[in-house]
Short mmCIF file of C-alpha atoms in Angstrom, two decimals:
data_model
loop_
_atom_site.label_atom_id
_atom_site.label_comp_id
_atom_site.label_asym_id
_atom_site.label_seq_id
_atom_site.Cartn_x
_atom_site.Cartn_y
_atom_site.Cartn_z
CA UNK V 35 -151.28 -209.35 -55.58
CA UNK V 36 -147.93 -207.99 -55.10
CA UNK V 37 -146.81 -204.44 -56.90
CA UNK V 38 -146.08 -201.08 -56.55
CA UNK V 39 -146.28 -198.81 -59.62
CA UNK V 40 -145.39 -195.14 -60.21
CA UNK V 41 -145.68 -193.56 -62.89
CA UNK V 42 -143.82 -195.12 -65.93
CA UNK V 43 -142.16 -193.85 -69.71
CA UNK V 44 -144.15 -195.19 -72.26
CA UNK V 45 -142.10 -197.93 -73.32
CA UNK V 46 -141.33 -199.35 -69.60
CA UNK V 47 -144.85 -198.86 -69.14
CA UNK V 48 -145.63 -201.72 -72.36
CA UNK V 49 -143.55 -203.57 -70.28
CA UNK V 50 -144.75 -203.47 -67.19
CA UNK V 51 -147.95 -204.41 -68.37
CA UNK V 52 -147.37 -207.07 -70.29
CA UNK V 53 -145.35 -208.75 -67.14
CA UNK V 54 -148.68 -207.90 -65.89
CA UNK V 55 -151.02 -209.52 -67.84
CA UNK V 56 -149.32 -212.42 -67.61
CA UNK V 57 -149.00 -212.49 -63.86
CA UNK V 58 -152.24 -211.48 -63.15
CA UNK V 59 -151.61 -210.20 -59.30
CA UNK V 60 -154.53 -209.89 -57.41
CA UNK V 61 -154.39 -206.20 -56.41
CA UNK V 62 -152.15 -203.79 -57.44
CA UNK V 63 -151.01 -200.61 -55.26
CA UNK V 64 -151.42 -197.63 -57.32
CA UNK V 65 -148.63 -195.12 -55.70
CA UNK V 66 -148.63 -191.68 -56.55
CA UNK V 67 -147.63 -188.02 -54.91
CA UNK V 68 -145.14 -185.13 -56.17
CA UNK V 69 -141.87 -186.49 -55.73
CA UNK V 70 -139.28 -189.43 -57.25
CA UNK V 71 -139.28 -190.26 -61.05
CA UNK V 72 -142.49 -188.56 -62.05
CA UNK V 73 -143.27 -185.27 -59.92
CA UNK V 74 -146.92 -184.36 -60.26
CA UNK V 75 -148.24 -188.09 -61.23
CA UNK V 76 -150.96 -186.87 -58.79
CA UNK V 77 -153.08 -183.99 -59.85
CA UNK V 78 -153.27 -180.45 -59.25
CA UNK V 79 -148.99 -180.06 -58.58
CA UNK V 80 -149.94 -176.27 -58.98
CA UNK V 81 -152.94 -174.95 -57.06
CA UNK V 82 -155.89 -174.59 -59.30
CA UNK V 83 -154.09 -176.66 -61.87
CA UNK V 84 -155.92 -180.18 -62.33
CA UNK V 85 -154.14 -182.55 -63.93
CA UNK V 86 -155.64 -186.26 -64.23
CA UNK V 87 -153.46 -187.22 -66.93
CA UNK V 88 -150.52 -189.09 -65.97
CA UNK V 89 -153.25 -190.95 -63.26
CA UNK V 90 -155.75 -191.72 -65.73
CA UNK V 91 -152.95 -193.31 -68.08
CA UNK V 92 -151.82 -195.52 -65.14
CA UNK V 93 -155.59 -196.59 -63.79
CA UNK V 94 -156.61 -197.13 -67.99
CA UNK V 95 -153.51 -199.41 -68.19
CA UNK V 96 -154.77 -201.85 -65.22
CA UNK V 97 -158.51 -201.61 -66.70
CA UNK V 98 -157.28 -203.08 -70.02
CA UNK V 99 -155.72 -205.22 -68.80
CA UNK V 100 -158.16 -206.28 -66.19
CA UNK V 101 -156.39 -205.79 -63.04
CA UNK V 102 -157.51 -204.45 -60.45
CA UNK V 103 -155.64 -202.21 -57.63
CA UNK V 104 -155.99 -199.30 -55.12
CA UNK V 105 -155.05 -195.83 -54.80
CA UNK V 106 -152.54 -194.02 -52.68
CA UNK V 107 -152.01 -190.48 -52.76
CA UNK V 108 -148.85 -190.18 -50.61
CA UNK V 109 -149.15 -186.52 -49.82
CA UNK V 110 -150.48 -183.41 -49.94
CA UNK V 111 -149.96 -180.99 -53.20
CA UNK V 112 -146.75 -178.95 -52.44
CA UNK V 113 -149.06 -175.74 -52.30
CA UNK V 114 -150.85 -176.87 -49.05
CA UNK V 115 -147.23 -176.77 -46.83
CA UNK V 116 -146.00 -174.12 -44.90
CA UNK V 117 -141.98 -173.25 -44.59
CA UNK V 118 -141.75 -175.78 -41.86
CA UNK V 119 -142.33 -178.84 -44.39
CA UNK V 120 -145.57 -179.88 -42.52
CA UNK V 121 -149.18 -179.93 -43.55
CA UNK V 122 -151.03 -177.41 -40.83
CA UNK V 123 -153.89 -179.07 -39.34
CA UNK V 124 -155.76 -176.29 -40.37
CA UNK V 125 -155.40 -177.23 -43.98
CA UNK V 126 -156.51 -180.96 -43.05
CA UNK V 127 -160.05 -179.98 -44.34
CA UNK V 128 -158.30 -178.37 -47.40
CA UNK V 129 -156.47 -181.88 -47.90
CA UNK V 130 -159.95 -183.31 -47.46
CA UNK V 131 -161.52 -181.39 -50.02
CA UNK V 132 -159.16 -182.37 -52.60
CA UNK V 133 -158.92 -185.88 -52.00
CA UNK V 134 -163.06 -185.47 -51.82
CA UNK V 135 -162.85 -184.15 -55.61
CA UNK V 136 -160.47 -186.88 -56.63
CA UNK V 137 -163.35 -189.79 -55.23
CA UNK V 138 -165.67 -187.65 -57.50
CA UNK V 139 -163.53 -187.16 -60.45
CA UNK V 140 -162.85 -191.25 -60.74
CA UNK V 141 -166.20 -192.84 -59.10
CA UNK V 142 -169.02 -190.15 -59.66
CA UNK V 143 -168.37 -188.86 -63.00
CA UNK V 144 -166.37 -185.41 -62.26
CA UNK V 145 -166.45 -182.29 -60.20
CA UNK V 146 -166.99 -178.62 -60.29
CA UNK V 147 -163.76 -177.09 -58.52
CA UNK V 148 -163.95 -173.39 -56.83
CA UNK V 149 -164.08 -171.21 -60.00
CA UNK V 150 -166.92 -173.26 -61.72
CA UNK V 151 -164.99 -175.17 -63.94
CA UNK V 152 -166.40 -178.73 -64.19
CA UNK V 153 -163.54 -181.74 -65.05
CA UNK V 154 -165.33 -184.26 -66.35
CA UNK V 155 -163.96 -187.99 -64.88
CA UNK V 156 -164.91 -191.34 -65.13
CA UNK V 157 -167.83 -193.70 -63.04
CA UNK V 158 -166.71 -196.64 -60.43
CA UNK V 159 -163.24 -196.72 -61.13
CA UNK V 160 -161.62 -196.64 -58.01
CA UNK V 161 -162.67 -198.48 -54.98
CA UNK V 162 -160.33 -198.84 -52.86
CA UNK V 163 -158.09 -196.07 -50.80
CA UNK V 164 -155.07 -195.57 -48.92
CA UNK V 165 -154.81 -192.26 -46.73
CA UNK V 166 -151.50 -190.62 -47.32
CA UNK V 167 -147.93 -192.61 -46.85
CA UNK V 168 -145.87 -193.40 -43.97
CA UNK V 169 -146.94 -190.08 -41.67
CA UNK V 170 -144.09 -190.87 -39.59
CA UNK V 171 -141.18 -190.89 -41.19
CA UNK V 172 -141.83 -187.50 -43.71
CA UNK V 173 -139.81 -188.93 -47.26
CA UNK V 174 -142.88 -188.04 -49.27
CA UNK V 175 -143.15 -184.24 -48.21
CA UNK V 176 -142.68 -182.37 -51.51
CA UNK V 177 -141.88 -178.75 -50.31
CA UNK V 178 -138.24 -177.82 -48.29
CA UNK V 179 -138.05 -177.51 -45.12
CA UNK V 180 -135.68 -175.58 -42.34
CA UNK V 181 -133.30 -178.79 -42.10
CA UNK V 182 -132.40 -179.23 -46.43
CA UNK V 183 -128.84 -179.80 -46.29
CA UNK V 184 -127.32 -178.48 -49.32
CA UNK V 185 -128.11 -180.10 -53.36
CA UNK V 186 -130.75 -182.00 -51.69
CA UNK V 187 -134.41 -180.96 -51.21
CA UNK V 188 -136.48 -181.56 -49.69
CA UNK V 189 -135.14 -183.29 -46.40
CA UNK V 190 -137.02 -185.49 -44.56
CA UNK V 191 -139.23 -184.25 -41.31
CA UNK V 192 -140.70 -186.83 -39.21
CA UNK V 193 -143.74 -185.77 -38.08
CA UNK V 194 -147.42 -186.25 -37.75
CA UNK V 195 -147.84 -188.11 -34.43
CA UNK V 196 -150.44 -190.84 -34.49
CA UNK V 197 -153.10 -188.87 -33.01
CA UNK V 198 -152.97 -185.97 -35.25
CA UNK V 199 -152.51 -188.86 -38.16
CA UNK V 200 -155.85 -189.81 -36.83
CA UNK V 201 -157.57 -186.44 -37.10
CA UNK V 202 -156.23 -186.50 -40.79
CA UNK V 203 -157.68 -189.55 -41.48
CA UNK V 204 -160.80 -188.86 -40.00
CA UNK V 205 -161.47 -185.29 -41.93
CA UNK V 206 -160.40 -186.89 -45.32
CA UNK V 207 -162.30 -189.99 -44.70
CA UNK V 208 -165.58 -188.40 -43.74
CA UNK V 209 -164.95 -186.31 -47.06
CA UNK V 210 -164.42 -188.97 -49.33
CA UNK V 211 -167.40 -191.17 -48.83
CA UNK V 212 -169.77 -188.37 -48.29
CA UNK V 213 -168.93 -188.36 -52.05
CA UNK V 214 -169.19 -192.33 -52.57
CA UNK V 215 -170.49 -194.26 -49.58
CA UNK V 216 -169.32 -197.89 -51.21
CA UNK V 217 -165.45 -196.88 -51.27
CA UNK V 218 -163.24 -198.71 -48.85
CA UNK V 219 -160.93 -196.72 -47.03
CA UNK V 220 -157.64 -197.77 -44.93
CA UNK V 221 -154.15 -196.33 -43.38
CA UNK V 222 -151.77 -195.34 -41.98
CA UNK V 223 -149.63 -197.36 -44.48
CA UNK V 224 -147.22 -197.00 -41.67
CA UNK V 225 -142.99 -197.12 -42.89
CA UNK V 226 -141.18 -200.04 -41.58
CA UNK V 227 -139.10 -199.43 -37.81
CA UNK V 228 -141.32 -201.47 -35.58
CA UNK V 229 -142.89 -198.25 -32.94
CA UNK V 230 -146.05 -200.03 -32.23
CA UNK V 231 -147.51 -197.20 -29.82
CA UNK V 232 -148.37 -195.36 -33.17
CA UNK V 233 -150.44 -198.09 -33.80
CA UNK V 234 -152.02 -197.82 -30.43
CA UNK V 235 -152.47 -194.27 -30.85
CA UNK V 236 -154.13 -193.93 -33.56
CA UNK V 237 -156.52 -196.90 -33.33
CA UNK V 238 -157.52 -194.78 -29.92
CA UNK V 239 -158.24 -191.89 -31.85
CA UNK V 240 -159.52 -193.22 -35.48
CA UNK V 241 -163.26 -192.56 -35.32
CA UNK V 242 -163.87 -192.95 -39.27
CA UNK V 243 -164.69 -196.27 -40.53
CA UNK V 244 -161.19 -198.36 -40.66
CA UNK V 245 -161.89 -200.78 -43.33
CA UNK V 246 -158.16 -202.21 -43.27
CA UNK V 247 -154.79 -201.17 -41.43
CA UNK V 248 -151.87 -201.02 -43.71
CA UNK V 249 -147.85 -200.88 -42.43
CA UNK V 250 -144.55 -201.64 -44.66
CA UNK V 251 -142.45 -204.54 -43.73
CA UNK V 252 -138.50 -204.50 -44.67
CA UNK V 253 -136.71 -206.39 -42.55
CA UNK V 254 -133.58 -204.00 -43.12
CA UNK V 255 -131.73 -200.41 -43.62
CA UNK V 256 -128.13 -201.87 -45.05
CA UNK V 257 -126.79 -203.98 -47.10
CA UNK V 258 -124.13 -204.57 -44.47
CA UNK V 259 -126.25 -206.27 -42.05
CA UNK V 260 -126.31 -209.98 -41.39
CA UNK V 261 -128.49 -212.63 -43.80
CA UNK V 262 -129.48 -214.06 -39.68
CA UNK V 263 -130.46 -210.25 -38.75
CA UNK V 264 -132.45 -209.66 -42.12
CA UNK V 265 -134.12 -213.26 -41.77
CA UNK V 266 -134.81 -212.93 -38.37
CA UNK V 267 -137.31 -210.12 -38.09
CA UNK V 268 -139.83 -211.73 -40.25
CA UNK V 269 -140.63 -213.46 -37.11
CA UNK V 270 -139.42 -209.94 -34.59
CA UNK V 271 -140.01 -207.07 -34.21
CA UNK V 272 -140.72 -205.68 -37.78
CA UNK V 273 -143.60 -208.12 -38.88
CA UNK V 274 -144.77 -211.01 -36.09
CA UNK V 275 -144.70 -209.27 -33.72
CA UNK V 276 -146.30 -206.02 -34.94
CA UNK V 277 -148.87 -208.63 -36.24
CA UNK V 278 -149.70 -209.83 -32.72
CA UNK V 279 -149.81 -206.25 -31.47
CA UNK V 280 -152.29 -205.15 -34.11
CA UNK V 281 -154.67 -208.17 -33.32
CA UNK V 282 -154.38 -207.61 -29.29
CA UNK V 283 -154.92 -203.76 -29.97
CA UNK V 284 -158.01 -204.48 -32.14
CA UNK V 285 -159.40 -207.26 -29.46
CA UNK V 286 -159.26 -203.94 -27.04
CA UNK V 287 -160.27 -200.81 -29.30
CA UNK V 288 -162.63 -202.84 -31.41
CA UNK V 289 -164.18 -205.30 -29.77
CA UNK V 290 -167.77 -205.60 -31.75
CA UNK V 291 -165.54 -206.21 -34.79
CA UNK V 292 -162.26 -206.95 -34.05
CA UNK V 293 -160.76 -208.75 -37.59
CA UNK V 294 -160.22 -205.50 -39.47
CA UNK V 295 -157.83 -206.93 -42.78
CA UNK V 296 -154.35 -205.91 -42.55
CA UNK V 297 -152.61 -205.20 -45.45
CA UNK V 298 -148.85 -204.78 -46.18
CA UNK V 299 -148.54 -202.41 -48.78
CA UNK V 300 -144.87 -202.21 -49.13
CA UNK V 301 -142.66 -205.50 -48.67
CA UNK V 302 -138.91 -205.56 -49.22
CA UNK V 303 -135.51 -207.15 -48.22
CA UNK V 304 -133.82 -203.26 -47.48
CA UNK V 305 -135.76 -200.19 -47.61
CA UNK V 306 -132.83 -197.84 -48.05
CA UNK V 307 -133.36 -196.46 -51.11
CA UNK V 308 -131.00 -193.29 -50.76
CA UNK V 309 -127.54 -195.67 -50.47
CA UNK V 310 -124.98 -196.14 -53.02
CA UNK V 311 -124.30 -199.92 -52.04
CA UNK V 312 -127.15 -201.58 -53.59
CA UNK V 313 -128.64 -204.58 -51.33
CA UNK V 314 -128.11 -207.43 -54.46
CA UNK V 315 -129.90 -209.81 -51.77
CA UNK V 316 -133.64 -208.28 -52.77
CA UNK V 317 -133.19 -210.03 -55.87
CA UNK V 318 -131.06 -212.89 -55.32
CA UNK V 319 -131.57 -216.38 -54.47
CA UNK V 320 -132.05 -215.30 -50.59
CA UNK V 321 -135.12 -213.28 -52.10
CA UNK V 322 -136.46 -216.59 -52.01
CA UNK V 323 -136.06 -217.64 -48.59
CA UNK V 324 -137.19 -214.53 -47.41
CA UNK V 325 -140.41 -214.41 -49.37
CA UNK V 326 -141.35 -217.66 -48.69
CA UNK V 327 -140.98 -217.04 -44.96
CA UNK V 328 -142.77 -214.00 -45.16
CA UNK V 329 -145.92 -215.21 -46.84
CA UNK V 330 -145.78 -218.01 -44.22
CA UNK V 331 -146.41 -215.52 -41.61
CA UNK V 332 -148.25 -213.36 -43.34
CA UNK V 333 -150.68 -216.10 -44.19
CA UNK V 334 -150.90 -217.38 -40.79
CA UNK V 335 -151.05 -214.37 -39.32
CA UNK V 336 -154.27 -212.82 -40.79
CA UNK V 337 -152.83 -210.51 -43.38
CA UNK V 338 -154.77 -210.31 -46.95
CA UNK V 339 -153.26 -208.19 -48.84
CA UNK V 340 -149.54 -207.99 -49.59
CA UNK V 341 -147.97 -205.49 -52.07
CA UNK V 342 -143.86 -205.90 -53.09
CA UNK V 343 -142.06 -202.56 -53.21
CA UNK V 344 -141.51 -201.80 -56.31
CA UNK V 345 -142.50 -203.08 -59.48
CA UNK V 346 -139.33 -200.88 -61.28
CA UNK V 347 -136.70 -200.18 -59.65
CA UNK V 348 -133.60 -201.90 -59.45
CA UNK V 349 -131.60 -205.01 -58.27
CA UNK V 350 -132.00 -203.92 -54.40
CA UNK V 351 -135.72 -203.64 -54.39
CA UNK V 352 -137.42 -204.09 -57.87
CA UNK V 353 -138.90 -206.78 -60.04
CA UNK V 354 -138.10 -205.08 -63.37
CA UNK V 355 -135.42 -202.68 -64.02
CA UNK V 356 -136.18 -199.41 -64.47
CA UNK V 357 -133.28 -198.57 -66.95
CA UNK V 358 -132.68 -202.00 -68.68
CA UNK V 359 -136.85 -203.68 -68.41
CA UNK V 360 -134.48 -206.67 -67.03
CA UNK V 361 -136.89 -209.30 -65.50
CA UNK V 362 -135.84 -209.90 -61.34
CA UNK V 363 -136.08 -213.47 -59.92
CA UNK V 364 -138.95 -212.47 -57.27
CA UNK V 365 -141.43 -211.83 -60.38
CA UNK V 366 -141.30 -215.43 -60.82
CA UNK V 367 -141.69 -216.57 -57.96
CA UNK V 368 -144.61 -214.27 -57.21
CA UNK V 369 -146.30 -215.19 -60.66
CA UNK V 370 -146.55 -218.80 -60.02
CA UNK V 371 -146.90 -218.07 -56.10
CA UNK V 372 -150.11 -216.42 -57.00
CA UNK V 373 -151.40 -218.93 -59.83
CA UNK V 374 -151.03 -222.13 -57.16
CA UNK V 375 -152.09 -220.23 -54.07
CA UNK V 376 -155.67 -218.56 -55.49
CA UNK V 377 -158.25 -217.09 -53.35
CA UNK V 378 -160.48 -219.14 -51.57
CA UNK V 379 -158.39 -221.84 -50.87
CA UNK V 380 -158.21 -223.42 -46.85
CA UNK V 381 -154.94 -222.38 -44.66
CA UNK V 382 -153.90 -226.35 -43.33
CA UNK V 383 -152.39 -226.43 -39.34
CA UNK V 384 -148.69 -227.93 -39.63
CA UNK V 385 -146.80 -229.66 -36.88
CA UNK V 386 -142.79 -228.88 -36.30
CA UNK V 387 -140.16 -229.11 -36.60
CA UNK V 388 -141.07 -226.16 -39.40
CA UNK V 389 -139.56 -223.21 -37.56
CA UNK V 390 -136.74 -220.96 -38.16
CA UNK V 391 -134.23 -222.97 -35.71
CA UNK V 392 -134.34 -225.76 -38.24
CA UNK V 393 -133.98 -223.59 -40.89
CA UNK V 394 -137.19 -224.37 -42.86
CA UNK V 395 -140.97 -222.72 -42.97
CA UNK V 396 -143.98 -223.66 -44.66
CA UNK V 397 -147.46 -222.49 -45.59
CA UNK V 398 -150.27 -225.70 -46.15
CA UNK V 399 -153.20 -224.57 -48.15
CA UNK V 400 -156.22 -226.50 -49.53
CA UNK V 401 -156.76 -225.14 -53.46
CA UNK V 402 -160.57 -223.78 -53.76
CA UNK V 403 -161.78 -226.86 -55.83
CA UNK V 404 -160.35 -229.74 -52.63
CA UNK V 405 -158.57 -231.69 -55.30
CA UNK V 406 -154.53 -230.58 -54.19
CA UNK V 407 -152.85 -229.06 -51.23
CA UNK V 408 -150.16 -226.53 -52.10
CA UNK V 409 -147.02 -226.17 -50.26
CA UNK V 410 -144.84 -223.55 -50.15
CA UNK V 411 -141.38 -224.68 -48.10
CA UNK V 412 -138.65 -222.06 -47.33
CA UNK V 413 -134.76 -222.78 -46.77
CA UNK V 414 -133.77 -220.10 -44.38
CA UNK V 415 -130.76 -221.52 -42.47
CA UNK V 416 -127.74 -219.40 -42.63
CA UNK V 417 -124.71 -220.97 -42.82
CA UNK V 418 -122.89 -218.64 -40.36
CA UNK V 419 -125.55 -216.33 -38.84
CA UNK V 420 -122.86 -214.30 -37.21
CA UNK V 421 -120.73 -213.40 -40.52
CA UNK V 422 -122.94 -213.78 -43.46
CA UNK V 423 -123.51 -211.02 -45.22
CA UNK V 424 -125.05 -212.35 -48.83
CA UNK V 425 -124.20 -215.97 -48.15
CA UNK V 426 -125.62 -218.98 -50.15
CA UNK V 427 -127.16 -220.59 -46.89
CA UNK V 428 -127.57 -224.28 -46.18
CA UNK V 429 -128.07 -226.95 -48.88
CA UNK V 430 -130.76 -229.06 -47.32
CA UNK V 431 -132.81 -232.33 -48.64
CA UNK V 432 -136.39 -231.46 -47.15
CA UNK V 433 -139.20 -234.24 -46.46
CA UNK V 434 -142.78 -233.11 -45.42
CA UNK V 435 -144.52 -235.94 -44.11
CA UNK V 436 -148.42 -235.46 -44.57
CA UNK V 437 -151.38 -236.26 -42.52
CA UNK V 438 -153.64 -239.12 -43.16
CA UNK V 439 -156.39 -236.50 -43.48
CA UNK V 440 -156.36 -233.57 -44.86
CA UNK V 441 -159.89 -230.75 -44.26
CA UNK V 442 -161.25 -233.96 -44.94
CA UNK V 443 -159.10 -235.31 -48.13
CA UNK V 444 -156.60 -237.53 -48.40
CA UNK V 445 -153.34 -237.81 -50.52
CA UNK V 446 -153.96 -240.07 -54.12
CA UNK V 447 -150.23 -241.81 -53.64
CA UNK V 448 -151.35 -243.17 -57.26
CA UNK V 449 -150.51 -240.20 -58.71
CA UNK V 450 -147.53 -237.79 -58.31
CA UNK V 451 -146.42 -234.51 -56.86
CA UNK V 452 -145.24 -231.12 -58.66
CA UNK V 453 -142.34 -229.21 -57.73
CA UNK V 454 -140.88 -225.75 -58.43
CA UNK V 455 -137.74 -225.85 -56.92
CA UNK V 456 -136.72 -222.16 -56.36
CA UNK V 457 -132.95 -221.94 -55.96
CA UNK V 458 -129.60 -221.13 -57.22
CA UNK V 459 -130.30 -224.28 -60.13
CA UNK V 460 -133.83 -222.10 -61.21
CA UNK V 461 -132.88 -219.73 -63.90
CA UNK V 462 -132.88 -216.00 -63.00
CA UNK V 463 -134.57 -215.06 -66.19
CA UNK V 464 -137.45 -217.56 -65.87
CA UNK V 465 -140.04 -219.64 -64.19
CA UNK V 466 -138.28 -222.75 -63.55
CA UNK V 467 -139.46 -225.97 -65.43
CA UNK V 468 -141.76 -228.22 -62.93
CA UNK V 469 -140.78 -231.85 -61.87
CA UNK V 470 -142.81 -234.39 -60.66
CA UNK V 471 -142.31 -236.57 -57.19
CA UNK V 472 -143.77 -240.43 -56.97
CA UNK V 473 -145.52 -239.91 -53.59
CA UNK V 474 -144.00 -242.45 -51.17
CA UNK V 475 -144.82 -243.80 -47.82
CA UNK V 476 -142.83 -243.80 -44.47
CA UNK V 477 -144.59 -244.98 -41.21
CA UNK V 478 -147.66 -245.60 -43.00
CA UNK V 479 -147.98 -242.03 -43.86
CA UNK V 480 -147.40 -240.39 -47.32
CA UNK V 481 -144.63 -237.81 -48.13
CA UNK V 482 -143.30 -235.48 -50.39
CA UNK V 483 -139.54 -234.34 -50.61
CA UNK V 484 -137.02 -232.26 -52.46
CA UNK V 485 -133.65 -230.64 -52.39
CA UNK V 486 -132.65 -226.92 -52.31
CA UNK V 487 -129.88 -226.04 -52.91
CA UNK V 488 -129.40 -223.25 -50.48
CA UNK V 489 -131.31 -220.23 -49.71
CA UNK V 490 -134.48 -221.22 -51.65
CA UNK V 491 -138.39 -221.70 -51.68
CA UNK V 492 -140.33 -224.82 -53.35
CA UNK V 493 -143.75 -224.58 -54.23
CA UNK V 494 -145.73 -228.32 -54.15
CA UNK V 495 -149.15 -229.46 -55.47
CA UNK V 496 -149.83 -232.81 -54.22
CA UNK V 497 -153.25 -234.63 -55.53
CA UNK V 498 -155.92 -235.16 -53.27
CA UNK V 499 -158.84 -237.45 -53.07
CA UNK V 500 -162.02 -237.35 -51.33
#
């Protein structure tokens, strides 16, 4: 599943859910700390001051609706900083404690705090954690610190190298399922710029169980730079190749069990957030293209969890509008991504030419019940990879020739293909209509085509037999 969500007004929240209910993501990322839209959506902003509130609206909204998700408490309360905008390691322990209380206040039925006072909470309702936000790059730290320029506090303070990440994560962790032994706990939810010696570092250092290793991918920082530059580090530096890192660095730290999951808990086109030029291409048609590439790799990569960053926002990075509730193109795609790739399907070996020099990608994957293979194909050729900037890409007419066996299926040519053709021709406010595709032959082997128009993503189901 693929969302972000922070704490919403009422009516965006009726929304949200109902866009929600009827996508039906997988696992939600439940993202909450003392800064942005809703200061103090995680409890006790004030020391001795617990609040569960604004949480326990959030968390009660998924359970009706039967979603599940995971929490991440980005940071410590503002009370636990000194002047310096840092989090002592002396008040790790302190950090540990609270984040202890909150496992007991929504799994073990509440907790007795310092002065006696007993806040009674709810049984099993969180299971899975992420420990604290992107420790290197400081944005979440809710307190000033020495460098605020002026009207704006607080300023960010990188910090928290990966080995004293490490002793965070161990303290808190070791807290948290003394409290609830069955929780599943992961980190460093690491921001985007690809410094893969943190990664090293802390995998050195972690001694706590690791039960997944989250990072962000966004392939860029301005709207200025290239459609070719964005495109291009889905397979560089800021996702493949942190991918192959991670797996080589858990091969060598962790050899008795070396597939920990990786999850990518934030995905996006541009991560700047603080800009006044708005990057239009997180929501346009190149959303598409960009997606569809980076669920290839994902998927073929060992990742099993992705979650898009955010669910409101606005045309750079959400897929509603926070102001206006205005549906984004990417929520469709995602909805109907998710329905025709479900868990427990097979990942299906391709052959090229599928590779970013011809401009397309695909994923192959065998739905759970063996009667279809899904497709999802990507148009990613830019038209001018030195001078697009928001371009329209390359209108291409793609065939996908398919194997005469299939995990042991093969293609029913008797009956036809369906296509959602992603593109500048789908409609921006809506899933687009499905067509169907008499399967044909060429060199005695069966096929499937269709055209994009551009920048865009197709998703296929073509019948199987046994």
């Amino acid at each position: 599943g693929w969302k972000d969500l922070t704490p919403p007004s009422e009516q965006r929240a009726q929304v949200a859910n109902q866009l929600l209910a009827e996508w039906k993501p997988t696992l939600v990322r439940v993202h909450v700390g003392f800064r942005g839209d809703s200061p103090g959506s995680a409890p006790e902003q004030i020391q001795g001051q617990w609040d569960f509130s604004k949480l326990d609206a959030i968390i009660s909204d998924l359970r009706a609706h039967n979603i599940s998700y995971f929490l991440d408490i980005r940071t410590a309360p503002p009370w636990m900083y000194d002047n310096t905008g840092h989090l002592p390691i002396a008040n790790f322990p302190l950090f540990a404690q609270y984040m202890a209380r909150i496992v007991a206040y929504y799994n073990k039925g509440g907790f007795t705090d310092e002065n006696g006072v007993f806040h009674k909470g709810h049984t099993n309702w969180v299971h899975a954690w992420e420990i604290w936000n992107e420790p290197k790059s400081g944005w979440d730290i809710p307190v000033c610190n020495p460098h605020c320029p002026p009207g704006f506090s607080p300023a960010a303070a990188p910090w928290m190298r990966p080995e004293v990440y490490a002793e965070l994560y161990n303290t808190t962790v070791t807290a948290m399922k003394a409290v609830d032994p069955t929780i599943i706990t992961g980190g460093p939810a690491l921001n985007s710029y690809p410094d893969d010696t943190y990664f090293q570092n802390f995998l050195q250092n972690v001694t706590a169980p690791l039960d997944f290793l989250s990072f962000h991918f966004y392939a860029g920082v301005s709207a200025k730079e290239s459609d070719q530059d964005i495109l291009s580090q889905i397979t560089g530096p800021r996702f493949l190749d942190r991918l192959l890192h991670l797996h080589a660095y858990f091969q060598q730290y962790f050899p008795n069990h070396p597939n920990i999951p990786i999850w990518i808990t934030e995905l996006g086109i541009n991560e700047a957030s603080t800009t006044t030029i708005r990057d239009l291409r997180g929501t346009g048609p190149m959303a598409y293209a960009f997606l569809s590439d980076s669920l290839t790799t994902a998927y073929y990569n060992g990742v099993q969890q992705i979650d898009e960053f955010a669910m409101e926002s606005d045309a750079q990075l959400g897929l509603m509008d926070i102001k206006s509730y205005k549906v984004y193109r990417p929520y469709y795609f995602y909805k109907l991504f998710t329905q025709e790739f479900p868990q427990g399907g097979t990942l299906i070996p391709i052959k090229a030419p599928v590779n970013a020099t011809s401009g397309v990608t695909m994923l192959a994957y065998l739905a759970p019940d063996g009667k279809s293979l899904r497709l999802l194909v990507g148009n990613i050729k830019v038209a001018n990879p030195k001078k697009d900037v928001g371009g329209t890409g390359v209108a291409k007419n793609i065939r996908i020739l398919l194997s005469g066996s299939i995990a042991g299926h093969s293609v029913d040519t008797s009956q036809a293909a369906t296509i959602w053709r992603f593109d500048t021709t789908a409609p921006a406010d809506a899933e687009p209509a499905p067509t169907s595709f008499p399967l044909g032959t060429a060199n005695g082997l069966p096929y499937v085509q269709g055209p994009l128009a551009g920048y865009g993503a197709m998703i296929i189901s073509v019948p199987l037999k046994s």
